Amino acid sequence: MVIAAVIFLLLGLLFFTGGSVGIIRFPDFYSRLHPAGKLDTMGVLMAMAGMACYTLNHFSVDALLTSLKIMLIVVFVFITSPTATHAIMDAGARAGLQPWTKEHKEEPE
């Protein structure tokens, strides 16, 4: 069970790293929200699954309940993260942010 927990935690770290790189590398507000919404959600799933597996290492009713609570947190994140990403994109569109195009490049800072 510990090996499964370590694998899940490493996969979560991989998704979080991919999301971080995407936020840094993508050119505009809208495309940066894509890795923030998708990869962070998957990273949370993997990291929390790893924690749930680690909690179940010594099986008991308390460990089972703790694992179920962890998985309920994952369900909550899966509901709220896409909703929050959509709300942020909607706020950007209402504020007048234009999507990036090849003709409309931002000047490097």
mmCIF file with all atom_site columns, C-alpha atoms in Angstrom:
data_model
loop_
_atom_site.group_PDB
_atom_site.id
_atom_site.type_symbol
_atom_site.label_atom_id
_atom_site.label_alt_id
_atom_site.label_comp_id
_atom_site.label_asym_id
_atom_site.label_entity_id
_atom_site.label_seq_id
_atom_site.pdbx_PDB_ins_code
_atom_site.Cartn_x
_atom_site.Cartn_y
_atom_site.Cartn_z
_atom_site.occupancy
_atom_site.B_iso_or_equiv
_atom_site.pdbx_formal_charge
_atom_site.auth_seq_id
_atom_site.auth_comp_id
_atom_site.auth_asym_id
_atom_site.auth_atom_id
_atom_site.pdbx_PDB_model_num
ATOM 1   C CA . MET A 1 1   ? 0.000   0.000  0.000   1.00 0.00 ? 1   MET A CA 1
ATOM 2   C CA . VAL A 1 2   ? 2.908   2.336  0.703   1.00 0.00 ? 2   VAL A CA 1
ATOM 3   C CA . ILE A 1 3   ? 4.255   1.757  -2.811  1.00 0.00 ? 3   ILE A CA 1
ATOM 4   C CA . ALA A 1 4   ? 0.867   2.697  -4.299  1.00 0.00 ? 4   ALA A CA 1
ATOM 5   C CA . ALA A 1 5   ? 0.803   5.811  -2.105  1.00 0.00 ? 5   ALA A CA 1
ATOM 6   C CA . VAL A 1 6   ? 4.271   6.850  -3.300  1.00 0.00 ? 6   VAL A CA 1
ATOM 7   C CA . ILE A 1 7   ? 3.313   6.259  -6.950  1.00 0.00 ? 7   ILE A CA 1
ATOM 8   C CA . PHE A 1 8   ? 0.148   8.344  -6.569  1.00 0.00 ? 8   PHE A CA 1
ATOM 9   C CA . LEU A 1 9   ? 2.056   11.126 -4.826  1.00 0.00 ? 9   LEU A CA 1
ATOM 10  C CA . LEU A 1 10  ? 4.701   11.168 -7.563  1.00 0.00 ? 10  LEU A CA 1
ATOM 11  C CA . LEU A 1 11  ? 2.009   11.269 -10.250 1.00 0.00 ? 11  LEU A CA 1
ATOM 12  C CA . GLY A 1 12  ? 0.376   14.162 -8.392  1.00 0.00 ? 12  GLY A CA 1
ATOM 13  C CA . LEU A 1 13  ? 3.704   15.947 -8.287  1.00 0.00 ? 13  LEU A CA 1
ATOM 14  C CA . LEU A 1 14  ? 4.108   15.350 -12.027 1.00 0.00 ? 14  LEU A CA 1
ATOM 15  C CA . PHE A 1 15  ? 0.691   16.875 -12.777 1.00 0.00 ? 15  PHE A CA 1
ATOM 16  C CA . PHE A 1 16  ? 1.355   19.851 -10.478 1.00 0.00 ? 16  PHE A CA 1
ATOM 17  C CA . THR A 1 17  ? 4.705   20.430 -12.188 1.00 0.00 ? 17  THR A CA 1
ATOM 18  C CA . GLY A 1 18  ? 3.072   20.268 -15.626 1.00 0.00 ? 18  GLY A CA 1
ATOM 19  C CA . GLY A 1 19  ? 0.434   22.739 -14.526 1.00 0.00 ? 19  GLY A CA 1
ATOM 20  C CA . SER A 1 20  ? 3.068   25.106 -13.161 1.00 0.00 ? 20  SER A CA 1
ATOM 21  C CA . VAL A 1 21  ? 5.093   24.965 -16.364 1.00 0.00 ? 21  VAL A CA 1
ATOM 22  C CA . GLY A 1 22  ? 1.927   25.581 -18.381 1.00 0.00 ? 22  GLY A CA 1
ATOM 23  C CA . ILE A 1 23  ? 1.031   28.621 -16.307 1.00 0.00 ? 23  ILE A CA 1
ATOM 24  C CA . ILE A 1 24  ? 4.495   30.051 -16.885 1.00 0.00 ? 24  ILE A CA 1
ATOM 25  C CA . ARG A 1 25  ? 4.859   29.129 -20.583 1.00 0.00 ? 25  ARG A CA 1
ATOM 26  C CA . PHE A 1 26  ? 1.443   29.825 -22.101 1.00 0.00 ? 26  PHE A CA 1
ATOM 27  C CA . PRO A 1 27  ? 1.075   33.247 -23.674 1.00 0.00 ? 27  PRO A CA 1
ATOM 28  C CA . ASP A 1 28  ? -2.124  34.751 -22.302 1.00 0.00 ? 28  ASP A CA 1
ATOM 29  C CA . PHE A 1 29  ? -4.643  34.799 -19.490 1.00 0.00 ? 29  PHE A CA 1
ATOM 30  C CA . TYR A 1 30  ? -7.072  32.339 -21.050 1.00 0.00 ? 30  TYR A CA 1
ATOM 31  C CA . SER A 1 31  ? -4.567  29.694 -22.064 1.00 0.00 ? 31  SER A CA 1
ATOM 32  C CA . ARG A 1 32  ? -2.824  29.905 -18.672 1.00 0.00 ? 32  ARG A CA 1
ATOM 33  C CA . LEU A 1 33  ? -6.073  29.039 -16.937 1.00 0.00 ? 33  LEU A CA 1
ATOM 34  C CA . HIS A 1 34  ? -6.292  25.787 -18.870 1.00 0.00 ? 34  HIS A CA 1
ATOM 35  C CA . PRO A 1 35  ? -3.344  24.060 -17.117 1.00 0.00 ? 35  PRO A CA 1
ATOM 36  C CA . ALA A 1 36  ? -4.339  25.701 -13.859 1.00 0.00 ? 36  ALA A CA 1
ATOM 37  C CA . GLY A 1 37  ? -7.780  24.139 -14.053 1.00 0.00 ? 37  GLY A CA 1
ATOM 38  C CA . LYS A 1 38  ? -7.023  20.778 -15.604 1.00 0.00 ? 38  LYS A CA 1
ATOM 39  C CA . LEU A 1 39  ? -3.633  19.715 -14.304 1.00 0.00 ? 39  LEU A CA 1
ATOM 40  C CA . ASP A 1 40  ? -4.082  21.041 -10.791 1.00 0.00 ? 40  ASP A CA 1
ATOM 41  C CA . THR A 1 41  ? -7.352  19.133 -10.496 1.00 0.00 ? 41  THR A CA 1
ATOM 42  C CA . MET A 1 42  ? -5.689  15.924 -11.658 1.00 0.00 ? 42  MET A CA 1
ATOM 43  C CA . GLY A 1 43  ? -2.723  16.617 -9.369  1.00 0.00 ? 43  GLY A CA 1
ATOM 44  C CA . VAL A 1 44  ? -5.091  16.959 -6.421  1.00 0.00 ? 44  VAL A CA 1
ATOM 45  C CA . LEU A 1 45  ? -6.753  13.660 -7.353  1.00 0.00 ? 45  LEU A CA 1
ATOM 46  C CA . MET A 1 46  ? -3.425  11.825 -7.493  1.00 0.00 ? 46  MET A CA 1
ATOM 47  C CA . ALA A 1 47  ? -1.978  13.420 -4.349  1.00 0.00 ? 47  ALA A CA 1
ATOM 48  C CA . MET A 1 48  ? -5.126  12.816 -2.335  1.00 0.00 ? 48  MET A CA 1
ATOM 49  C CA . ALA A 1 49  ? -5.373  9.231  -3.603  1.00 0.00 ? 49  ALA A CA 1
ATOM 50  C CA . GLY A 1 50  ? -1.812  8.740  -2.412  1.00 0.00 ? 50  GLY A CA 1
ATOM 51  C CA . MET A 1 51  ? -2.691  10.135 0.997   1.00 0.00 ? 51  MET A CA 1
ATOM 52  C CA . ALA A 1 52  ? -5.780  7.929  1.177   1.00 0.00 ? 52  ALA A CA 1
ATOM 53  C CA . CYS A 1 53  ? -3.682  4.854  0.316   1.00 0.00 ? 53  CYS A CA 1
ATOM 54  C CA . TYR A 1 54  ? -1.112  5.794  2.929   1.00 0.00 ? 54  TYR A CA 1
ATOM 55  C CA . THR A 1 55  ? -3.845  6.235  5.538   1.00 0.00 ? 55  THR A CA 1
ATOM 56  C CA . LEU A 1 56  ? -5.160  2.753  4.740   1.00 0.00 ? 56  LEU A CA 1
ATOM 57  C CA . ASN A 1 57  ? -1.711  1.264  5.351   1.00 0.00 ? 57  ASN A CA 1
ATOM 58  C CA . HIS A 1 58  ? -2.845  0.096  8.784   1.00 0.00 ? 58  HIS A CA 1
ATOM 59  C CA . PHE A 1 59  ? -6.432  -0.842 8.108   1.00 0.00 ? 59  PHE A CA 1
ATOM 60  C CA . SER A 1 60  ? -9.000  0.154  10.730  1.00 0.00 ? 60  SER A CA 1
ATOM 61  C CA . VAL A 1 61  ? -12.392 1.797  10.760  1.00 0.00 ? 61  VAL A CA 1
ATOM 62  C CA . ASP A 1 62  ? -10.795 5.145  11.630  1.00 0.00 ? 62  ASP A CA 1
ATOM 63  C CA . ALA A 1 63  ? -8.364  4.859  8.713   1.00 0.00 ? 63  ALA A CA 1
ATOM 64  C CA . LEU A 1 64  ? -11.222 3.945  6.382   1.00 0.00 ? 64  LEU A CA 1
ATOM 65  C CA . LEU A 1 65  ? -13.258 6.962  7.488   1.00 0.00 ? 65  LEU A CA 1
ATOM 66  C CA . THR A 1 66  ? -10.243 9.228  7.059   1.00 0.00 ? 66  THR A CA 1
ATOM 67  C CA . SER A 1 67  ? -9.715  7.891  3.540   1.00 0.00 ? 67  SER A CA 1
ATOM 68  C CA . LEU A 1 68  ? -13.363 8.462  2.706   1.00 0.00 ? 68  LEU A CA 1
ATOM 69  C CA . LYS A 1 69  ? -13.095 12.038 3.951   1.00 0.00 ? 69  LYS A CA 1
ATOM 70  C CA . ILE A 1 70  ? -10.041 12.545 1.751   1.00 0.00 ? 70  ILE A CA 1
ATOM 71  C CA . MET A 1 71  ? -11.932 11.248 -1.262  1.00 0.00 ? 71  MET A CA 1
ATOM 72  C CA . LEU A 1 72  ? -14.859 13.569 -0.438  1.00 0.00 ? 72  LEU A CA 1
ATOM 73  C CA . ILE A 1 73  ? -12.376 16.444 -0.583  1.00 0.00 ? 73  ILE A CA 1
ATOM 74  C CA . VAL A 1 74  ? -11.430 15.231 -4.077  1.00 0.00 ? 74  VAL A CA 1
ATOM 75  C CA . VAL A 1 75  ? -15.102 15.240 -5.107  1.00 0.00 ? 75  VAL A CA 1
ATOM 76  C CA . PHE A 1 76  ? -15.441 18.788 -3.765  1.00 0.00 ? 76  PHE A CA 1
ATOM 77  C CA . VAL A 1 77  ? -12.361 19.911 -5.730  1.00 0.00 ? 77  VAL A CA 1
ATOM 78  C CA . PHE A 1 78  ? -13.672 18.229 -8.898  1.00 0.00 ? 78  PHE A CA 1
ATOM 79  C CA . ILE A 1 79  ? -16.896 20.227 -8.566  1.00 0.00 ? 79  ILE A CA 1
ATOM 80  C CA . THR A 1 80  ? -15.408 23.585 -7.584  1.00 0.00 ? 80  THR A CA 1
ATOM 81  C CA . SER A 1 81  ? -12.208 23.804 -9.648  1.00 0.00 ? 81  SER A CA 1
ATOM 82  C CA . PRO A 1 82  ? -13.825 23.841 -13.125 1.00 0.00 ? 82  PRO A CA 1
ATOM 83  C CA . THR A 1 83  ? -16.503 26.189 -11.833 1.00 0.00 ? 83  THR A CA 1
ATOM 84  C CA . ALA A 1 84  ? -13.906 28.579 -10.435 1.00 0.00 ? 84  ALA A CA 1
ATOM 85  C CA . THR A 1 85  ? -11.863 28.427 -13.644 1.00 0.00 ? 85  THR A CA 1
ATOM 86  C CA . HIS A 1 86  ? -14.963 29.230 -15.683 1.00 0.00 ? 86  HIS A CA 1
ATOM 87  C CA . ALA A 1 87  ? -15.841 32.127 -13.385 1.00 0.00 ? 87  ALA A CA 1
ATOM 88  C CA . ILE A 1 88  ? -12.323 33.558 -13.680 1.00 0.00 ? 88  ILE A CA 1
ATOM 89  C CA . MET A 1 89  ? -12.427 33.266 -17.484 1.00 0.00 ? 89  MET A CA 1
ATOM 90  C CA . ASP A 1 90  ? -15.830 34.923 -17.537 1.00 0.00 ? 90  ASP A CA 1
ATOM 91  C CA . ALA A 1 91  ? -14.495 37.771 -15.400 1.00 0.00 ? 91  ALA A CA 1
ATOM 92  C CA . GLY A 1 92  ? -11.562 38.169 -17.807 1.00 0.00 ? 92  GLY A CA 1
ATOM 93  C CA . ALA A 1 93  ? -13.899 38.312 -20.796 1.00 0.00 ? 93  ALA A CA 1
ATOM 94  C CA . ARG A 1 94  ? -16.115 40.871 -19.050 1.00 0.00 ? 94  ARG A CA 1
ATOM 95  C CA . ALA A 1 95  ? -13.031 42.951 -18.225 1.00 0.00 ? 95  ALA A CA 1
ATOM 96  C CA . GLY A 1 96  ? -12.158 43.053 -21.920 1.00 0.00 ? 96  GLY A CA 1
ATOM 97  C CA . LEU A 1 97  ? -9.101  40.811 -22.006 1.00 0.00 ? 97  LEU A CA 1
ATOM 98  C CA . GLN A 1 98  ? -8.428  39.741 -25.572 1.00 0.00 ? 98  GLN A CA 1
ATOM 99  C CA . PRO A 1 99  ? -7.197  36.228 -26.387 1.00 0.00 ? 99  PRO A CA 1
ATOM 100 C CA . TRP A 1 100 ? -3.623  35.932 -27.657 1.00 0.00 ? 100 TRP A CA 1
ATOM 101 C CA . THR A 1 101 ? -3.090  35.655 -31.390 1.00 0.00 ? 101 THR A CA 1
ATOM 102 C CA . LYS A 1 102 ? 0.107   35.482 -33.417 1.00 0.00 ? 102 LYS A CA 1
ATOM 103 C CA . GLU A 1 103 ? -0.535  38.995 -34.754 1.00 0.00 ? 103 GLU A CA 1
ATOM 104 C CA . HIS A 1 104 ? -1.270  40.413 -31.295 1.00 0.00 ? 104 HIS A CA 1
ATOM 105 C CA . LYS A 1 105 ? 1.843   39.509 -29.302 1.00 0.00 ? 105 LYS A CA 1
ATOM 106 C CA . GLU A 1 106 ? 2.568   41.108 -25.964 1.00 0.00 ? 106 GLU A CA 1
ATOM 107 C CA . GLU A 1 107 ? 5.866   42.870 -25.550 1.00 0.00 ? 107 GLU A CA 1
ATOM 108 C CA . PRO A 1 108 ? 8.356   40.916 -23.411 1.00 0.00 ? 108 PRO A CA 1
ATOM 109 C CA . GLU A 1 109 ? 8.912   42.377 -19.972 1.00 0.00 ? 109 GLU A CA 1
#
